Amino acid sequence: EIVLTQSPGTLSLSPGERATLSCRASQSVSSSYLAWYQQKPGQAPRHLIYGASSRATGIPDRFSGSGSGTDFTLTISRLEPEDFAVYYCQQYGSSPITFGPGTKVDLK
Amino acid sequence: QVQLVQSGAEVKKPGASVKVSCKASGYTFTDYYMHWVRQAPGQGLEWMGWINPNSGGTNYAQKFQGWVTMTGDTSISTAYMELSRLTSDDTAVYYCARGEYRYGHDYWGQGTLVTVSS
C-alpha cells in the first residue's frame, strides 16, 4: 500500500497570498496517477488536479500541480476567499487507492 | 451534466446492515467504474472499493473484504454499497464517486451520513 504524507498539516494565509502544499508518497506513484481534491465543510470533495499536473474541468488556472515519482506539489498562485478549505492528495495508480491526511488552508 | 444522487441519511443499531444507493445520470452508467469512499466525523477520506457496472466485477480494500458488498443495477443506472455487522466505528459519511483510470474520481455524490448507535 502506498502511504501518502501531506505537509504542512495547516497553512495559515491571507487572500492574495501563494499557497504551496506538499504530498509525498512512500513509493513511486505509477504513471503520475496523482490527484488533488478540495473539500469544504459539509460538502463532497471536488476534483482539482489529475495526472499530477492536469486541471480538472472548470478549475481556475490559479490552481496548478507538479511533481512525479514520490514528490508532488499543489500550488494556489493567489488565494481567493473561496479557496480556504482542506486539500487531499490521492494516488489512484495502484490498489488500494489511498489518500493523504489532508492540508487545511485557513485564514490568517 | 453528470450527477450522482445518493440515498438519505440512515441510523442503524450495532450489528445491523446498511445499504446506500447512488443514482447516476448524465453519462453512460456502464462506461465508468463506481467507487465508494467514506469519511468518519472530523477525519480524512478512506477508499472502500469499486464496482465495474458493466461486468459486475468488484475490487474491495482489504480492510472491507468480507463485510462490504458493492452491486449495480444497470436498468436504473444505480450503484449500491452494503456494509454489514455495523459498529460505532462505521459512523461516517459515505460517498460514491465516478472513477476513470486516467482522472481519478471526477464526480462525487453528495454523501450519505450513516450513524451507528444503540
mmCIF file of C-alpha atoms in Angstrom:
data_model
loop_
_atom_site.group_PDB
_atom_site.id
_atom_site.type_symbol
_atom_site.label_atom_id
_atom_site.label_comp_id
_atom_site.label_asym_id
_atom_site.label_seq_id
_atom_site.Cartn_x
_atom_site.Cartn_y
_atom_site.Cartn_z
ATOM 1 C CA GLU A 1 0.000 0.000 0.000
ATOM 2 C CA ILE A 2 1.262 3.458 -0.924
ATOM 3 C CA VAL A 3 1.189 5.794 2.078
ATOM 4 C CA LEU A 4 0.776 9.488 1.310
ATOM 5 C CA THR A 5 2.055 12.159 3.686
ATOM 6 C CA GLN A 6 0.936 15.776 3.341
ATOM 7 C CA SER A 7 2.610 18.857 4.725
ATOM 8 C CA PRO A 8 2.031 21.148 6.381
ATOM 9 C CA GLY A 9 -0.974 19.992 8.349
ATOM 10 C CA THR A 10 -2.321 23.536 8.443
ATOM 11 C CA LEU A 11 -1.380 26.536 6.341
ATOM 12 C CA SER A 12 -2.486 29.947 7.621
ATOM 13 C CA LEU A 13 -2.501 32.527 4.854
ATOM 14 C CA SER A 14 -4.264 35.686 3.710
ATOM 15 C CA PRO A 15 -6.228 36.256 0.488
ATOM 16 C CA GLY A 16 -3.881 37.081 -2.373
ATOM 17 C CA GLU A 17 -1.014 35.024 -0.959
ATOM 18 C CA ARG A 18 0.522 31.979 -2.593
ATOM 19 C CA ALA A 19 -0.142 28.532 -1.107
ATOM 20 C CA THR A 20 2.235 25.623 -1.618
ATOM 21 C CA LEU A 21 1.046 22.194 -0.446
ATOM 22 C CA SER A 22 3.227 19.093 -0.456
ATOM 23 C CA CYS A 23 2.348 15.423 -0.894
ATOM 24 C CA ARG A 24 4.975 12.709 -0.508
ATOM 25 C CA ALA A 25 4.450 9.040 -1.363
ATOM 26 C CA SER A 26 6.099 6.059 0.335
ATOM 27 C CA GLN A 27 6.875 4.616 -3.105
ATOM 28 C CA SER A 28 6.744 5.846 -6.664
ATOM 29 C CA VAL A 29 3.248 6.676 -7.938
ATOM 30 C CA SER A 30 2.503 4.744 -11.110
ATOM 31 C CA SER A 31 2.284 6.910 -14.252
ATOM 32 C CA SER A 32 1.857 10.018 -12.113
ATOM 33 C CA TYR A 33 -1.663 8.907 -11.227
ATOM 34 C CA LEU A 34 -1.818 11.546 -8.508
ATOM 35 C CA ALA A 35 -4.888 13.697 -7.944
ATOM 36 C CA TRP A 36 -5.788 16.596 -5.684
ATOM 37 C CA TYR A 37 -9.196 17.320 -4.182
ATOM 38 C CA GLN A 38 -10.626 20.300 -2.341
ATOM 39 C CA GLN A 39 -13.180 19.804 0.414
ATOM 40 C CA LYS A 40 -15.199 22.435 2.244
ATOM 41 C CA PRO A 41 -17.188 21.722 5.431
ATOM 42 C CA GLY A 42 -20.358 19.754 4.745
ATOM 43 C CA GLN A 43 -19.501 19.239 1.083
ATOM 44 C CA ALA A 44 -18.228 16.389 -1.038
ATOM 45 C CA PRO A 45 -14.653 16.563 -2.300
ATOM 46 C CA ARG A 46 -14.110 18.463 -5.534
ATOM 47 C CA HIS A 47 -11.771 17.149 -8.210
ATOM 48 C CA LEU A 48 -8.996 19.709 -8.849
ATOM 49 C CA ILE A 49 -5.987 18.037 -10.464
ATOM 50 C CA TYR A 50 -5.349 14.667 -12.094
ATOM 51 C CA GLY A 51 -2.269 13.083 -13.587
ATOM 52 C CA ALA A 52 -0.235 15.203 -11.151
ATOM 53 C CA SER A 53 -0.497 18.360 -13.266
ATOM 54 C CA SER A 54 -3.694 18.481 -15.345
ATOM 55 C CA ARG A 55 -6.522 20.690 -14.173
ATOM 56 C CA ALA A 56 -9.954 19.113 -13.953
ATOM 57 C CA THR A 57 -12.918 20.570 -15.804
ATOM 58 C CA GLY A 58 -13.781 24.079 -14.711
ATOM 59 C CA ILE A 59 -10.858 24.523 -12.321
ATOM 60 C CA PRO A 60 -9.352 28.041 -12.416
ATOM 61 C CA ASP A 61 -5.774 28.375 -13.600
ATOM 62 C CA ARG A 62 -4.597 29.708 -10.234
ATOM 63 C CA PHE A 63 -4.508 26.017 -9.244
ATOM 64 C CA SER A 64 -1.531 24.083 -10.555
ATOM 65 C CA GLY A 65 0.004 20.715 -9.801
ATOM 66 C CA SER A 66 3.505 19.432 -10.321
ATOM 67 C CA GLY A 67 5.803 16.582 -9.418
ATOM 68 C CA SER A 68 6.492 12.963 -10.247
ATOM 69 C CA GLY A 69 7.706 9.793 -8.604
ATOM 70 C CA THR A 70 7.251 10.339 -4.892
ATOM 71 C CA ASP A 71 7.060 14.133 -4.531
ATOM 72 C CA PHE A 72 4.125 16.234 -5.616
ATOM 73 C CA THR A 73 3.007 19.821 -5.077
ATOM 74 C CA LEU A 74 -0.261 21.722 -5.354
ATOM 75 C CA THR A 75 0.155 25.467 -5.772
ATOM 76 C CA ILE A 76 -2.561 28.089 -5.490
ATOM 77 C CA SER A 77 -0.993 31.169 -7.020
ATOM 78 C CA ARG A 78 -3.193 33.787 -5.346
ATOM 79 C CA LEU A 79 -5.688 32.700 -2.733
ATOM 80 C CA GLU A 80 -9.289 33.719 -3.218
ATOM 81 C CA PRO A 81 -11.732 33.730 -0.262
ATOM 82 C CA GLU A 82 -13.402 30.568 -1.602
ATOM 83 C CA ASP A 83 -10.094 28.645 -1.593
ATOM 84 C CA PHE A 84 -9.930 28.257 2.179
ATOM 85 C CA ALA A 85 -10.616 24.552 2.612
ATOM 86 C CA VAL A 86 -8.973 21.174 3.179
ATOM 87 C CA TYR A 87 -6.927 19.702 0.328
ATOM 88 C CA TYR A 88 -6.283 15.989 -0.119
ATOM 89 C CA CYS A 89 -3.872 14.235 -2.439
ATOM 90 C CA GLN A 90 -4.734 10.778 -3.745
ATOM 91 C CA GLN A 91 -2.863 8.133 -5.658
ATOM 92 C CA TYR A 92 -5.022 6.045 -7.967
ATOM 93 C CA GLY A 93 -2.330 4.169 -9.881
ATOM 94 C CA SER A 94 -2.228 1.116 -7.679
ATOM 95 C CA SER A 95 -4.628 -0.750 -5.458
ATOM 96 C CA PRO A 96 -5.581 0.104 -2.800
ATOM 97 C CA ILE A 97 -6.266 3.693 -3.765
ATOM 98 C CA THR A 98 -5.005 5.878 -0.929
ATOM 99 C CA PHE A 99 -5.466 9.452 0.239
ATOM 100 C CA GLY A 100 -3.192 11.711 2.207
ATOM 101 C CA PRO A 101 -4.382 13.028 5.587
ATOM 102 C CA GLY A 102 -5.094 16.482 4.169
ATOM 103 C CA THR A 103 -3.774 20.033 4.484
ATOM 104 C CA LYS A 104 -6.087 22.672 5.877
ATOM 105 C CA VAL A 105 -5.678 26.119 4.344
ATOM 106 C CA ASP A 106 -7.176 28.602 6.742
ATOM 107 C CA LEU A 107 -7.457 32.318 7.133
ATOM 108 C CA LYS A 108 -4.575 34.022 8.889
ATOM 109 C CA GLN B 1 -24.449 17.155 -16.774
ATOM 110 C CA VAL B 2 -23.085 14.317 -14.694
ATOM 111 C CA GLN B 3 -24.912 13.823 -11.396
ATOM 112 C CA LEU B 4 -24.623 11.242 -8.651
ATOM 113 C CA VAL B 5 -27.542 11.363 -6.218
ATOM 114 C CA GLN B 6 -27.319 9.283 -3.067
ATOM 115 C CA SER B 7 -29.956 7.988 -0.716
ATOM 116 C CA GLY B 8 -30.748 9.731 2.553
ATOM 117 C CA ALA B 9 -29.228 9.542 5.990
ATOM 118 C CA GLU B 10 -29.544 6.324 7.988
ATOM 119 C CA VAL B 11 -29.476 5.460 11.675
ATOM 120 C CA LYS B 12 -28.625 1.857 12.458
ATOM 121 C CA LYS B 13 -28.046 -0.230 15.548
ATOM 122 C CA PRO B 14 -24.773 -2.080 16.093
ATOM 123 C CA GLY B 15 -24.755 -5.404 14.279
ATOM 124 C CA ALA B 16 -27.188 -4.258 11.603
ATOM 125 C CA SER B 17 -26.513 -3.714 7.911
ATOM 126 C CA VAL B 18 -26.949 -0.619 5.772
ATOM 127 C CA LYS B 19 -27.408 -0.283 2.024
ATOM 128 C CA VAL B 20 -26.661 3.066 0.373
ATOM 129 C CA SER B 21 -27.689 3.831 -3.202
ATOM 130 C CA CYS B 22 -26.132 6.129 -5.773
ATOM 131 C CA LYS B 23 -28.148 7.030 -8.880
ATOM 132 C CA ALA B 24 -26.103 8.197 -11.838
ATOM 133 C CA SER B 25 -27.287 10.442 -14.645
ATOM 134 C CA GLY B 26 -25.775 12.485 -17.454
ATOM 135 C CA TYR B 27 -23.463 9.764 -18.735
ATOM 136 C CA THR B 28 -23.471 6.081 -19.714
ATOM 137 C CA PHE B 29 -23.501 4.239 -16.396
ATOM 138 C CA THR B 30 -21.639 1.203 -17.703
ATOM 139 C CA ASP B 31 -18.734 3.229 -19.107
ATOM 140 C CA TYR B 32 -17.208 4.107 -15.728
ATOM 141 C CA TYR B 33 -16.365 2.305 -12.518
ATOM 142 C CA MET B 34 -18.149 3.462 -9.374
ATOM 143 C CA HIS B 35 -16.057 3.864 -6.243
ATOM 144 C CA TRP B 36 -17.101 4.233 -2.631
ATOM 145 C CA VAL B 37 -15.212 6.416 -0.170
ATOM 146 C CA ARG B 38 -16.066 7.099 3.455
ATOM 147 C CA GLN B 39 -15.218 9.856 5.886
ATOM 148 C CA ALA B 40 -15.604 9.482 9.636
ATOM 149 C CA PRO B 41 -16.523 12.654 11.558
ATOM 150 C CA GLY B 42 -13.610 15.087 11.510
ATOM 151 C CA GLN B 43 -11.397 12.593 9.714
ATOM 152 C CA GLY B 44 -9.912 12.091 6.253
ATOM 153 C CA LEU B 45 -11.045 10.127 3.221
ATOM 154 C CA GLU B 46 -10.917 6.331 3.118
ATOM 155 C CA TRP B 47 -11.312 4.369 -0.112
ATOM 156 C CA MET B 48 -13.524 1.298 0.237
ATOM 157 C CA GLY B 49 -13.514 -0.203 -3.252
ATOM 158 C CA TRP B 50 -15.097 -0.106 -6.688
ATOM 159 C CA ILE B 51 -17.570 -1.869 -8.882
ATOM 160 C CA ASN B 52 -17.450 -2.181 -12.657
ATOM 161 C CA PRO B 53 -21.136 -1.746 -13.549
ATOM 162 C CA ASN B 54 -20.568 -3.298 -16.953
ATOM 163 C CA SER B 55 -19.303 -6.648 -15.673
ATOM 164 C CA GLY B 56 -20.315 -6.578 -12.023
ATOM 165 C CA GLY B 57 -16.691 -7.105 -11.087
ATOM 166 C CA THR B 58 -15.536 -5.617 -7.798
ATOM 167 C CA ASN B 59 -12.340 -4.720 -6.002
ATOM 168 C CA TYR B 60 -12.567 -4.088 -2.267
ATOM 169 C CA ALA B 61 -9.938 -2.621 0.011
ATOM 170 C CA GLN B 62 -8.562 -5.422 2.158
ATOM 171 C CA LYS B 63 -9.995 -3.843 5.315
ATOM 172 C CA PHE B 64 -13.548 -4.193 3.974
ATOM 173 C CA GLN B 65 -13.328 -7.620 2.386
ATOM 174 C CA GLY B 66 -15.954 -9.932 3.816
ATOM 175 C CA TRP B 67 -18.260 -7.219 5.080
ATOM 176 C CA VAL B 68 -18.883 -4.835 2.183
ATOM 177 C CA THR B 69 -20.825 -5.674 -0.952
ATOM 178 C CA MET B 70 -20.988 -3.383 -3.979
ATOM 179 C CA THR B 71 -23.570 -4.012 -6.651
ATOM 180 C CA GLY B 72 -25.119 -2.214 -9.582
ATOM 181 C CA ASP B 73 -28.426 -2.163 -11.424
ATOM 182 C CA THR B 74 -27.768 -1.072 -14.988
ATOM 183 C CA SER B 75 -31.501 -0.819 -15.769
ATOM 184 C CA ILE B 76 -31.799 2.164 -13.424
ATOM 185 C CA SER B 77 -28.161 3.381 -13.505
ATOM 186 C CA THR B 78 -27.791 2.882 -9.771
ATOM 187 C CA ALA B 79 -24.917 1.580 -7.700
ATOM 188 C CA TYR B 80 -25.272 0.193 -4.195
ATOM 189 C CA MET B 81 -22.936 -0.272 -1.251
ATOM 190 C CA GLU B 82 -23.972 -2.554 1.575
ATOM 191 C CA LEU B 83 -21.999 -2.738 4.804
ATOM 192 C CA SER B 84 -22.807 -5.428 7.341
ATOM 193 C CA ARG B 85 -22.102 -6.029 11.031
ATOM 194 C CA LEU B 86 -22.021 -2.317 11.730
ATOM 195 C CA THR B 87 -20.187 -0.898 14.747
ATOM 196 C CA SER B 88 -19.892 2.653 16.029
ATOM 197 C CA ASP B 89 -16.620 2.906 14.080
ATOM 198 C CA ASP B 90 -18.678 2.772 10.879
ATOM 199 C CA THR B 91 -20.380 6.074 11.662
ATOM 200 C CA ALA B 92 -19.336 8.170 8.696
ATOM 201 C CA VAL B 93 -20.401 9.950 5.548
ATOM 202 C CA TYR B 94 -20.327 7.526 2.647
ATOM 203 C CA TYR B 95 -19.671 8.886 -0.835
ATOM 204 C CA CYS B 96 -19.972 7.334 -4.242
ATOM 205 C CA ALA B 97 -17.561 8.709 -6.839
ATOM 206 C CA ARG B 98 -17.222 8.054 -10.523
ATOM 207 C CA GLY B 99 -13.808 6.644 -11.323
ATOM 208 C CA GLU B 100 -11.790 6.829 -14.509
ATOM 209 C CA TYR B 101 -8.314 5.318 -14.587
ATOM 210 C CA ARG B 102 -6.739 8.447 -16.084
ATOM 211 C CA TYR B 103 -8.523 11.046 -13.964
ATOM 212 C CA GLY B 104 -9.205 9.631 -10.527
ATOM 213 C CA HIS B 105 -12.601 10.448 -9.044
ATOM 214 C CA ASP B 106 -14.055 13.187 -11.200
ATOM 215 C CA TYR B 107 -17.654 13.344 -9.909
ATOM 216 C CA TRP B 108 -18.934 12.693 -6.396
ATOM 217 C CA GLY B 109 -22.293 12.094 -4.830
ATOM 218 C CA GLN B 110 -23.484 14.431 -2.100
ATOM 219 C CA GLY B 111 -22.721 11.891 0.611
ATOM 220 C CA THR B 112 -24.891 9.781 2.908
ATOM 221 C CA LEU B 113 -24.472 10.015 6.665
ATOM 222 C CA VAL B 114 -24.701 6.639 8.362
ATOM 223 C CA THR B 115 -24.925 6.794 12.140
ATOM 224 C CA VAL B 116 -24.472 3.627 14.170
ATOM 225 C CA SER B 117 -25.817 3.954 17.668
ATOM 226 C CA SER B 118 -27.558 1.789 20.195
#
